Amino acid sequence: MFERHLKAQLQQELAHSPAVALLGPRQVGKTTLALAVAQGHSSVYLDLESERDRARLAEPELLLPSLFDKLVILDEVHRAPALFPVLRGLIDQARRAGHRQGLYLLLGSASLDLLAQSGETLAGRIAYLELAPLTLLETGAAHQDSLWLRGGFPDSFTASSEARSLRWRQNFIRTYLERDIPQFGPRIAAETLRRFWTMLAHHQGGLLNVAQLARNLGVDAKTAHHYIDLLCDLLLVRRLQPWHTNLGKRLVKSPKVYVRDSGLVHALLDIANLHTLLAHPVVGASWEGWVLENLLACAPPDTQASFYRSSGGAEIDILLTLPGGSLTAIEVKRSLSPKVERGFHAACDDVKPQQRWVIYPGTESFPMAHDIEALPLASACARLQALNAQP
């Protein structure tokens, strides 16, 4: 059992909002976290993938009003989109009866149906949180290489061996392709989508070129766009948008694309152990994507991530815009002796960030020239997480 740092924020939202949606891919630990939070409440748990629980909710207007004094946890709620209009009326009814917060905790494995429905019918009544895979602060810095290799899904990270971990991730991918993804749209051939997902893993951290991906896959660009959108909506792929402002420079406008969990990157590329990973061409991009996901999981809510790249070679790997507008420019290096290249200095001259970090795989922080700090990933995550505690 890991202590998830999102737990405190989830408790806060339940104390102030009538409904909270906790989103995240399957097997990331949403149910475990929800039940841990529910220990402090009188609660009822309903799994909408269970025939029995769906039968109990056949007439929600009869069941749910009797539970206004309890926290009702609805798992895999995207399986019952017709429930959202009902919840709106029940929340308003509960408010009139004096129950104004902590009524419903909605768990969803995808953002597309859940956000579309709840955004339309529960506006002003619901808060959203996203549970990421395990972060370095949650597992401990001593497990850095293992967490990077295996990824942050708890069952993968805690597997008894590297082989069992890889097998778990391969089964996870197969289940998504054959069982879960068909729930969310027109039938897509599992093998076609696996090839597409694998292409993205090979292209980890690269500029998104949908036309090229479509040609390589033998489909049209519209279909490739649909595949990208679907994997992003399932919280499995991230499009990192370029940072834009009126600097009078020619800037790259295409987003970068990442498979969000490093363990899935390695499973898609059949990388079984750390030795193989360190010799693989994807090693640097995999490390960069893993750093990005850890930073965003620990950063304050509403932190925006982007990258900066100009046609003249100025580049910032990750640019975090924190609440309040301050900028942190981050260079990611997979080296114990990190060196900052000219492009980073040129980009910082353009962007003028308040902080400049180099994140590297070592264990000590130290200053570098030009007001740059070299930080271990755990230290950078701890700094960002500390901002959450500030009023």
Tab-separated table of C-alpha atoms in Angstrom:
chain	number	residue	atom	x	y	z
A	1	MET	CA	0.000	0.000	0.000
A	2	PHE	CA	1.551	3.275	-1.147
A	3	GLU	CA	0.671	6.625	0.389
A	4	ARG	CA	-0.590	8.561	-2.613
A	5	HIS	CA	0.101	12.280	-2.382
A	6	LEU	CA	-3.228	12.985	-4.126
A	7	LYS	CA	-5.063	11.660	-1.062
A	8	ALA	CA	-4.969	14.958	0.829
A	9	GLN	CA	-6.189	16.899	-2.189
A	10	LEU	CA	-8.999	14.396	-2.760
A	11	GLN	CA	-10.102	14.778	0.862
A	12	GLN	CA	-10.068	18.564	0.465
A	13	GLU	CA	-12.207	18.449	-2.665
A	14	LEU	CA	-14.719	16.123	-1.039
A	15	ALA	CA	-14.972	18.571	1.859
A	16	HIS	CA	-15.925	21.398	-0.502
A	17	SER	CA	-17.643	19.854	-3.561
A	18	PRO	CA	-20.792	17.736	-3.812
A	19	ALA	CA	-19.126	15.513	-6.447
A	20	VAL	CA	-15.525	14.703	-7.324
A	21	ALA	CA	-14.377	12.820	-10.430
A	22	LEU	CA	-11.153	10.861	-9.960
A	23	LEU	CA	-9.749	9.987	-13.372
A	24	GLY	CA	-6.888	7.715	-14.363
A	25	PRO	CA	-6.112	4.689	-16.525
A	26	ARG	CA	-7.114	1.241	-15.370
A	27	GLN	CA	-5.069	-0.414	-12.619
A	28	VAL	CA	-3.491	2.884	-11.531
A	29	GLY	CA	-4.951	2.653	-8.018
A	30	LYS	CA	-8.138	4.737	-8.161
A	31	THR	CA	-10.296	2.227	-6.289
A	32	THR	CA	-7.645	1.641	-3.632
A	33	LEU	CA	-7.300	5.387	-3.047
A	34	ALA	CA	-11.069	5.922	-3.002
A	35	LEU	CA	-11.601	3.182	-0.423
A	36	ALA	CA	-8.758	4.552	1.704
A	37	VAL	CA	-10.386	7.991	1.714
A	38	ALA	CA	-13.782	6.441	2.387
A	39	GLN	CA	-12.533	5.033	5.684
A	40	GLY	CA	-13.073	8.506	7.125
A	41	HIS	CA	-16.682	8.615	5.910
A	42	SER	CA	-19.843	6.607	6.046
A	43	SER	CA	-19.781	5.299	2.487
A	44	VAL	CA	-21.274	2.977	-0.134
A	45	TYR	CA	-19.215	1.479	-2.975
A	46	LEU	CA	-20.873	0.576	-6.295
A	47	ASP	CA	-18.934	-0.950	-9.191
A	48	LEU	CA	-20.693	-0.274	-12.492
A	49	GLU	CA	-18.870	-3.180	-14.112
A	50	SER	CA	-20.718	-5.480	-11.694
A	51	GLU	CA	-24.095	-6.780	-12.864
A	52	ARG	CA	-25.327	-6.757	-9.276
A	53	ASP	CA	-24.421	-3.121	-8.663
A	54	ARG	CA	-25.803	-2.020	-12.032
A	55	ALA	CA	-29.071	-3.717	-11.072
A	56	ARG	CA	-29.112	-1.780	-7.783
A	57	LEU	CA	-28.784	1.421	-9.832
A	58	ALA	CA	-31.484	0.508	-12.336
A	59	GLU	CA	-33.647	3.217	-10.742
A	60	PRO	CA	-31.135	5.648	-9.214
A	61	GLU	CA	-33.864	8.131	-8.236
A	62	LEU	CA	-35.108	5.556	-5.726
A	63	LEU	CA	-31.764	4.345	-4.329
A	64	LEU	CA	-29.526	7.408	-4.173
A	65	PRO	CA	-31.751	9.856	-2.209
A	66	SER	CA	-31.652	7.398	0.706
A	67	LEU	CA	-27.854	7.730	0.716
A	68	PHE	CA	-27.523	11.533	1.059
A	69	ASP	CA	-25.802	11.061	4.417
A	70	LYS	CA	-23.137	8.787	2.876
A	71	LEU	CA	-20.300	9.139	0.392
A	72	VAL	CA	-21.377	7.153	-2.672
A	73	ILE	CA	-18.423	5.827	-4.692
A	74	LEU	CA	-19.337	5.015	-8.290
A	75	ASP	CA	-16.548	3.011	-9.951
A	76	GLU	CA	-16.122	2.924	-13.761
A	77	VAL	CA	-18.870	5.523	-13.974
A	78	HIS	CA	-18.288	6.086	-17.695
A	79	ARG	CA	-20.118	2.770	-18.158
A	80	ALA	CA	-23.373	4.536	-17.205
A	81	PRO	CA	-23.417	7.960	-18.931
A	82	ALA	CA	-27.184	8.212	-18.460
A	83	LEU	CA	-26.524	8.543	-14.725
A	84	PHE	CA	-25.132	12.080	-14.981
A	85	PRO	CA	-28.412	13.951	-15.611
A	86	VAL	CA	-29.860	12.081	-12.625
A	87	LEU	CA	-26.924	13.077	-10.431
A	88	ARG	CA	-27.470	16.728	-11.263
A	89	GLY	CA	-31.007	16.650	-9.913
A	90	LEU	CA	-29.986	14.605	-6.883
A	91	ILE	CA	-27.179	17.023	-5.997
A	92	ASP	CA	-29.594	19.947	-6.140
A	93	GLN	CA	-32.107	17.986	-4.065
A	94	ALA	CA	-29.424	17.131	-1.492
A	95	ARG	CA	-28.355	20.791	-1.273
A	96	ARG	CA	-31.903	21.792	-0.393
A	97	ALA	CA	-31.850	19.143	2.327
A	98	GLY	CA	-28.623	20.596	3.750
A	99	HIS	CA	-26.125	18.108	2.238
A	100	ARG	CA	-23.757	20.293	0.232
A	101	GLN	CA	-20.492	18.374	-0.070
A	102	GLY	CA	-19.005	14.887	-0.147
A	103	LEU	CA	-21.959	13.201	-1.846
A	104	TYR	CA	-20.409	11.393	-4.825
A	105	LEU	CA	-16.950	10.171	-5.770
A	106	LEU	CA	-16.908	9.168	-9.431
A	107	LEU	CA	-14.079	6.938	-10.687
A	108	GLY	CA	-13.391	6.777	-14.417
A	109	SER	CA	-10.776	5.084	-16.579
A	110	ALA	CA	-11.158	7.535	-19.437
A	111	SER	CA	-11.746	11.213	-19.817
A	112	LEU	CA	-13.777	11.277	-23.018
A	113	ASP	CA	-17.254	10.018	-22.001
A	114	LEU	CA	-16.898	11.075	-18.387
A	115	LEU	CA	-15.819	14.634	-19.113
A	116	ALA	CA	-18.322	15.107	-21.918
A	117	GLN	CA	-21.248	13.983	-19.794
A	118	SER	CA	-20.282	15.505	-16.478
A	119	GLY	CA	-19.115	18.741	-18.081
A	120	GLU	CA	-22.516	19.140	-19.716
A	121	THR	CA	-24.722	18.278	-16.763
A	122	LEU	CA	-22.691	18.810	-13.572
A	123	ALA	CA	-21.106	22.195	-14.238
A	124	GLY	CA	-20.454	23.963	-10.945
A	125	ARG	CA	-21.160	20.790	-8.999
A	126	ILE	CA	-18.082	18.668	-9.672
A	127	ALA	CA	-14.295	18.853	-9.207
A	128	TYR	CA	-11.802	16.872	-11.282
A	129	LEU	CA	-8.621	15.134	-10.151
A	130	GLU	CA	-6.311	12.877	-12.131
A	131	LEU	CA	-4.456	10.027	-10.451
A	132	ALA	CA	-1.153	9.373	-12.204
A	133	PRO	CA	0.901	6.185	-11.899
A	134	LEU	CA	3.229	5.975	-8.914
A	135	THR	CA	5.773	8.769	-8.661
A	136	LEU	CA	9.305	8.741	-7.319
A	137	LEU	CA	8.205	10.547	-4.145
A	138	GLU	CA	5.625	7.813	-3.474
A	139	THR	CA	8.010	4.890	-3.968
A	140	GLY	CA	11.195	6.498	-2.636
A	141	ALA	CA	14.249	7.726	-4.525
A	142	ALA	CA	16.090	4.451	-3.855
A	143	HIS	CA	13.755	2.801	-6.382
A	144	GLN	CA	14.449	5.268	-9.201
A	145	ASP	CA	15.791	2.829	-11.804
A	146	SER	CA	13.183	0.169	-11.033
A	147	LEU	CA	10.310	2.664	-11.233
A	148	TRP	CA	11.630	4.061	-14.524
A	149	LEU	CA	12.026	0.592	-16.044
A	150	ARG	CA	8.773	-0.938	-14.795
A	151	GLY	CA	6.585	2.163	-14.853
A	152	GLY	CA	4.235	3.407	-12.185
A	153	PHE	CA	1.328	0.955	-12.304
A	154	PRO	CA	1.420	-0.582	-8.805
A	155	ASP	CA	1.115	-4.226	-9.926
A	156	SER	CA	3.914	-3.765	-12.453
A	157	PHE	CA	6.202	-1.957	-10.013
A	158	THR	CA	5.715	-4.497	-7.215
A	159	ALA	CA	5.985	-7.631	-9.392
A	160	SER	CA	8.270	-10.349	-8.051
A	161	SER	CA	10.700	-10.126	-10.980
A	162	GLU	CA	11.479	-8.107	-14.102
A	163	ALA	CA	9.978	-10.896	-16.212
A	164	ARG	CA	6.715	-10.884	-14.227
A	165	SER	CA	6.536	-7.106	-14.447
A	166	LEU	CA	6.983	-7.185	-18.223
A	167	ARG	CA	4.384	-9.919	-18.523
A	168	TRP	CA	1.901	-7.857	-16.476
A	169	ARG	CA	2.396	-4.853	-18.762
A	170	GLN	CA	2.037	-6.956	-21.898
A	171	ASN	CA	-1.250	-8.343	-20.563
A	172	PHE	CA	-2.337	-4.818	-19.633
A	173	ILE	CA	-1.736	-3.630	-23.208
A	174	ARG	CA	-3.575	-6.615	-24.658
A	175	THR	CA	-6.562	-6.093	-22.350
A	176	TYR	CA	-6.813	-2.432	-23.315
A	177	LEU	CA	-6.642	-3.245	-27.016
A	178	GLU	CA	-9.072	-6.143	-26.993
A	179	ARG	CA	-11.509	-5.247	-24.212
A	180	ASP	CA	-11.382	-1.647	-23.057
A	181	ILE	CA	-10.795	0.448	-26.168
A	182	PRO	CA	-13.759	-1.088	-28.082
A	183	GLN	CA	-16.049	0.345	-25.366
A	184	PHE	CA	-15.210	3.890	-26.417
A	185	GLY	CA	-15.969	4.082	-30.100
A	186	PRO	CA	-16.169	2.289	-33.423
A	187	ARG	CA	-14.428	-1.058	-33.591
A	188	ILE	CA	-10.677	-0.691	-34.191
A	189	ALA	CA	-8.603	-3.722	-35.107
A	190	ALA	CA	-6.486	-4.506	-32.039
A	191	GLU	CA	-3.407	-5.326	-34.105
A	192	THR	CA	-3.631	-2.029	-36.032
A	193	LEU	CA	-3.856	0.000	-32.843
A	194	ARG	CA	-1.017	-2.002	-31.277
A	195	ARG	CA	1.192	-1.139	-34.245
A	196	PHE	CA	0.224	2.518	-33.908
A	197	TRP	CA	0.910	2.539	-30.157
A	198	THR	CA	4.278	0.863	-30.784
A	199	MET	CA	5.149	3.507	-33.393
A	200	LEU	CA	4.484	6.179	-30.785
A	201	ALA	CA	6.784	4.375	-28.351
A	202	HIS	CA	9.555	4.337	-30.971
A	203	HIS	CA	8.865	8.045	-31.534
A	204	GLN	CA	8.808	8.884	-27.796
A	205	GLY	CA	9.347	12.602	-27.215
A	206	GLY	CA	9.453	13.414	-30.934
A	207	LEU	CA	7.453	16.022	-32.814
A	208	LEU	CA	4.064	14.664	-33.791
A	209	ASN	CA	3.832	14.093	-37.551
A	210	VAL	CA	0.417	12.549	-38.078
A	211	ALA	CA	0.801	12.342	-41.860
A	212	GLN	CA	3.962	10.268	-41.534
A	213	LEU	CA	2.402	7.989	-38.912
A	214	ALA	CA	-0.620	7.506	-41.171
A	215	ARG	CA	1.577	6.562	-44.155
A	216	ASN	CA	3.572	4.096	-42.074
A	217	LEU	CA	0.388	2.511	-40.760
A	218	GLY	CA	-1.417	2.499	-44.119
A	219	VAL	CA	-4.370	4.615	-43.016
A	220	ASP	CA	-5.485	8.153	-43.791
A	221	ALA	CA	-4.514	11.148	-41.650
A	222	LYS	CA	-8.033	11.513	-40.223
A	223	THR	CA	-7.909	7.950	-38.905
A	224	ALA	CA	-4.464	8.504	-37.394
A	225	HIS	CA	-5.746	11.663	-35.684
A	226	HIS	CA	-8.609	9.599	-34.261
A	227	TYR	CA	-6.159	7.028	-32.866
A	228	ILE	CA	-4.092	9.774	-31.208
A	229	ASP	CA	-7.196	11.407	-29.731
A	230	LEU	CA	-8.421	8.068	-28.392
A	231	LEU	CA	-5.144	7.190	-26.664
A	232	CYS	CA	-4.948	10.703	-25.181
A	233	ASP	CA	-8.541	10.468	-23.929
A	234	LEU	CA	-7.707	7.133	-22.319
A	235	LEU	CA	-4.876	8.931	-20.460
A	236	LEU	CA	-2.259	6.685	-22.063
A	237	VAL	CA	-0.586	9.225	-24.388
A	238	ARG	CA	0.297	12.887	-23.859
A	239	ARG	CA	0.585	15.634	-26.446
A	240	LEU	CA	2.974	18.249	-25.075
A	241	GLN	CA	2.081	21.527	-26.732
A	242	PRO	CA	4.675	24.113	-27.814
A	243	TRP	CA	4.888	27.345	-25.832
A	244	HIS	CA	3.876	30.336	-27.907
A	245	THR	CA	4.192	34.041	-27.402
A	246	ASN	CA	4.804	37.001	-29.641
A	247	LEU	CA	8.609	37.028	-29.683
A	248	GLY	CA	9.048	37.780	-33.350
A	249	LYS	CA	10.703	34.376	-33.856
A	250	ARG	CA	9.788	31.336	-35.891
A	251	LEU	CA	8.738	28.716	-33.367
A	252	VAL	CA	7.926	25.050	-33.789
A	253	LYS	CA	4.146	24.619	-33.774
A	254	SER	CA	3.798	20.813	-33.711
A	255	PRO	CA	3.309	19.146	-30.319
A	256	LYS	CA	5.625	16.485	-28.950
A	257	VAL	CA	4.091	13.113	-28.205
A	258	TYR	CA	4.803	10.737	-25.316
A	259	VAL	CA	3.462	7.387	-24.155
A	260	ARG	CA	2.786	8.513	-20.617
A	261	ASP	CA	3.937	5.506	-18.594
A	262	SER	CA	7.592	4.566	-19.096
A	263	GLY	CA	6.858	0.922	-18.309
A	264	LEU	CA	4.405	0.769	-21.215
A	265	VAL	CA	7.026	2.340	-23.510
A	266	HIS	CA	9.435	-0.425	-22.573
A	267	ALA	CA	6.814	-3.179	-22.906
A	268	LEU	CA	5.782	-1.961	-26.371
A	269	LEU	CA	9.461	-2.023	-27.407
A	270	ASP	CA	10.096	-5.396	-25.691
A	271	ILE	CA	12.694	-3.934	-23.310
A	272	ALA	CA	12.889	-6.435	-20.477
A	273	ASN	CA	15.598	-5.108	-18.150
A	274	LEU	CA	17.705	-2.082	-17.299
A	275	HIS	CA	20.740	-3.357	-19.214
A	276	THR	CA	18.705	-3.567	-22.432
A	277	LEU	CA	17.126	-0.173	-21.788
A	278	LEU	CA	20.448	1.605	-21.294
A	279	ALA	CA	21.644	0.265	-24.660
A	280	HIS	CA	18.436	1.128	-26.523
A	281	PRO	CA	18.073	4.254	-28.729
A	282	VAL	CA	14.925	5.264	-26.801
A	283	VAL	CA	16.780	5.598	-23.482
A	284	GLY	CA	17.053	9.409	-23.488
A	285	ALA	CA	13.504	10.007	-24.689
A	286	SER	CA	12.145	7.460	-22.210
A	287	TRP	CA	13.935	9.218	-19.358
A	288	GLU	CA	12.626	12.612	-20.509
A	289	GLY	CA	9.035	11.372	-20.681
A	290	TRP	CA	9.308	9.767	-17.258
A	291	VAL	CA	10.684	12.993	-15.765
A	292	LEU	CA	7.832	14.963	-17.344
A	293	GLU	CA	5.142	12.697	-15.884
A	294	ASN	CA	6.684	12.767	-12.405
A	295	LEU	CA	6.924	16.556	-12.424
A	296	LEU	CA	3.321	17.027	-13.531
A	297	ALA	CA	2.038	14.512	-10.980
A	298	CYS	CA	3.737	16.471	-8.176
A	299	ALA	CA	3.102	20.015	-9.438
A	300	PRO	CA	0.263	22.199	-8.142
A	301	PRO	CA	-3.116	21.862	-9.866
A	302	ASP	CA	-3.481	23.966	-13.015
A	303	THR	CA	0.250	23.830	-13.756
A	304	GLN	CA	0.692	23.929	-17.526
A	305	ALA	CA	3.495	22.044	-19.278
A	306	SER	CA	4.880	22.870	-22.704
A	307	PHE	CA	8.182	22.943	-24.574
A	308	TYR	CA	10.000	25.679	-26.465
A	309	ARG	CA	11.808	25.280	-29.765
A	310	SER	CA	12.703	27.852	-32.387
A	311	SER	CA	13.923	27.400	-35.946
A	312	GLY	CA	17.254	28.883	-34.833
A	313	GLY	CA	17.979	25.993	-32.449
A	314	ALA	CA	16.840	27.512	-29.144
A	315	GLU	CA	15.167	24.776	-27.102
A	316	ILE	CA	13.740	24.044	-23.649
A	317	ASP	CA	12.737	20.420	-23.026
A	318	ILE	CA	10.003	21.211	-20.484
A	319	LEU	CA	8.572	24.613	-19.625
A	320	LEU	CA	6.295	24.642	-16.576
A	321	THR	CA	3.892	27.544	-16.149
A	322	LEU	CA	2.929	27.490	-12.481
A	323	PRO	CA	-0.275	28.988	-11.067
A	324	GLY	CA	0.380	32.708	-10.900
A	325	GLY	CA	2.315	32.694	-14.166
A	326	SER	CA	5.919	32.026	-13.071
A	327	LEU	CA	7.965	29.949	-15.519
A	328	THR	CA	10.392	27.122	-14.792
A	329	ALA	CA	12.639	26.070	-17.680
A	330	ILE	CA	13.854	22.481	-17.437
A	331	GLU	CA	16.594	20.689	-19.338
A	332	VAL	CA	16.523	16.891	-18.945
A	333	LYS	CA	19.851	15.062	-19.091
A	334	ARG	CA	20.514	11.336	-18.731
A	335	SER	CA	24.087	11.925	-17.533
A	336	LEU	CA	25.804	12.157	-14.148
A	337	SER	CA	27.856	15.093	-15.509
A	338	PRO	CA	25.160	17.207	-17.151
A	339	LYS	CA	26.184	19.968	-19.527
A	340	VAL	CA	23.843	22.674	-20.744
A	341	GLU	CA	23.925	23.368	-24.447
A	342	ARG	CA	23.821	26.728	-26.161
A	343	GLY	CA	20.219	26.210	-27.303
A	344	PHE	CA	18.952	26.156	-23.711
A	345	HIS	CA	20.692	29.445	-22.900
A	346	ALA	CA	19.297	31.050	-26.065
A	347	ALA	CA	15.781	29.822	-25.251
A	348	CYS	CA	16.015	31.159	-21.692
A	349	ASP	CA	17.057	34.543	-23.097
A	350	ASP	CA	13.849	34.471	-25.149
A	351	VAL	CA	11.479	33.190	-22.462
A	352	LYS	CA	13.079	34.709	-19.337
A	353	PRO	CA	11.984	32.018	-16.842
A	354	GLN	CA	12.094	32.648	-13.104
A	355	GLN	CA	13.824	29.287	-12.489
A	356	ARG	CA	16.228	27.222	-14.584
A	357	TRP	CA	16.713	23.568	-13.732
A	358	VAL	CA	18.714	20.695	-15.132
A	359	ILE	CA	17.269	17.381	-13.992
A	360	TYR	CA	19.739	14.522	-14.015
A	361	PRO	CA	19.903	10.969	-12.542
A	362	GLY	CA	22.309	11.788	-9.704
A	363	THR	CA	21.598	12.222	-6.001
A	364	GLU	CA	22.962	15.693	-5.178
A	365	SER	CA	21.850	19.213	-6.077
A	366	PHE	CA	24.451	21.764	-7.134
A	367	PRO	CA	24.563	25.191	-8.804
A	368	MET	CA	25.693	25.670	-12.378
A	369	ALA	CA	26.536	28.786	-14.369
A	370	HIS	CA	23.873	31.301	-15.497
A	371	ASP	CA	21.626	30.753	-12.413
A	372	ILE	CA	20.960	27.136	-13.353
A	373	GLU	CA	20.479	24.435	-10.714
A	374	ALA	CA	21.237	20.760	-11.301
A	375	LEU	CA	18.638	18.722	-9.406
A	376	PRO	CA	17.891	15.037	-8.893
A	377	LEU	CA	14.358	14.250	-10.012
A	378	ALA	CA	13.228	13.544	-6.436
A	379	SER	CA	14.377	17.010	-5.320
A	380	ALA	CA	12.598	18.733	-8.200
A	381	CYS	CA	9.394	16.804	-7.449
A	382	ALA	CA	9.638	17.671	-3.749
A	383	ARG	CA	9.945	21.388	-4.565
A	384	LEU	CA	6.878	21.279	-6.772
A	385	GLN	CA	4.898	19.264	-4.254
A	386	ALA	CA	5.795	21.763	-1.514
A	387	LEU	CA	3.965	24.427	-3.523
A	388	ASN	CA	0.745	22.461	-2.996
A	389	ALA	CA	1.010	23.063	0.742
A	390	GLN	CA	1.253	26.823	0.353
A	391	PRO	CA	-1.963	28.779	0.985
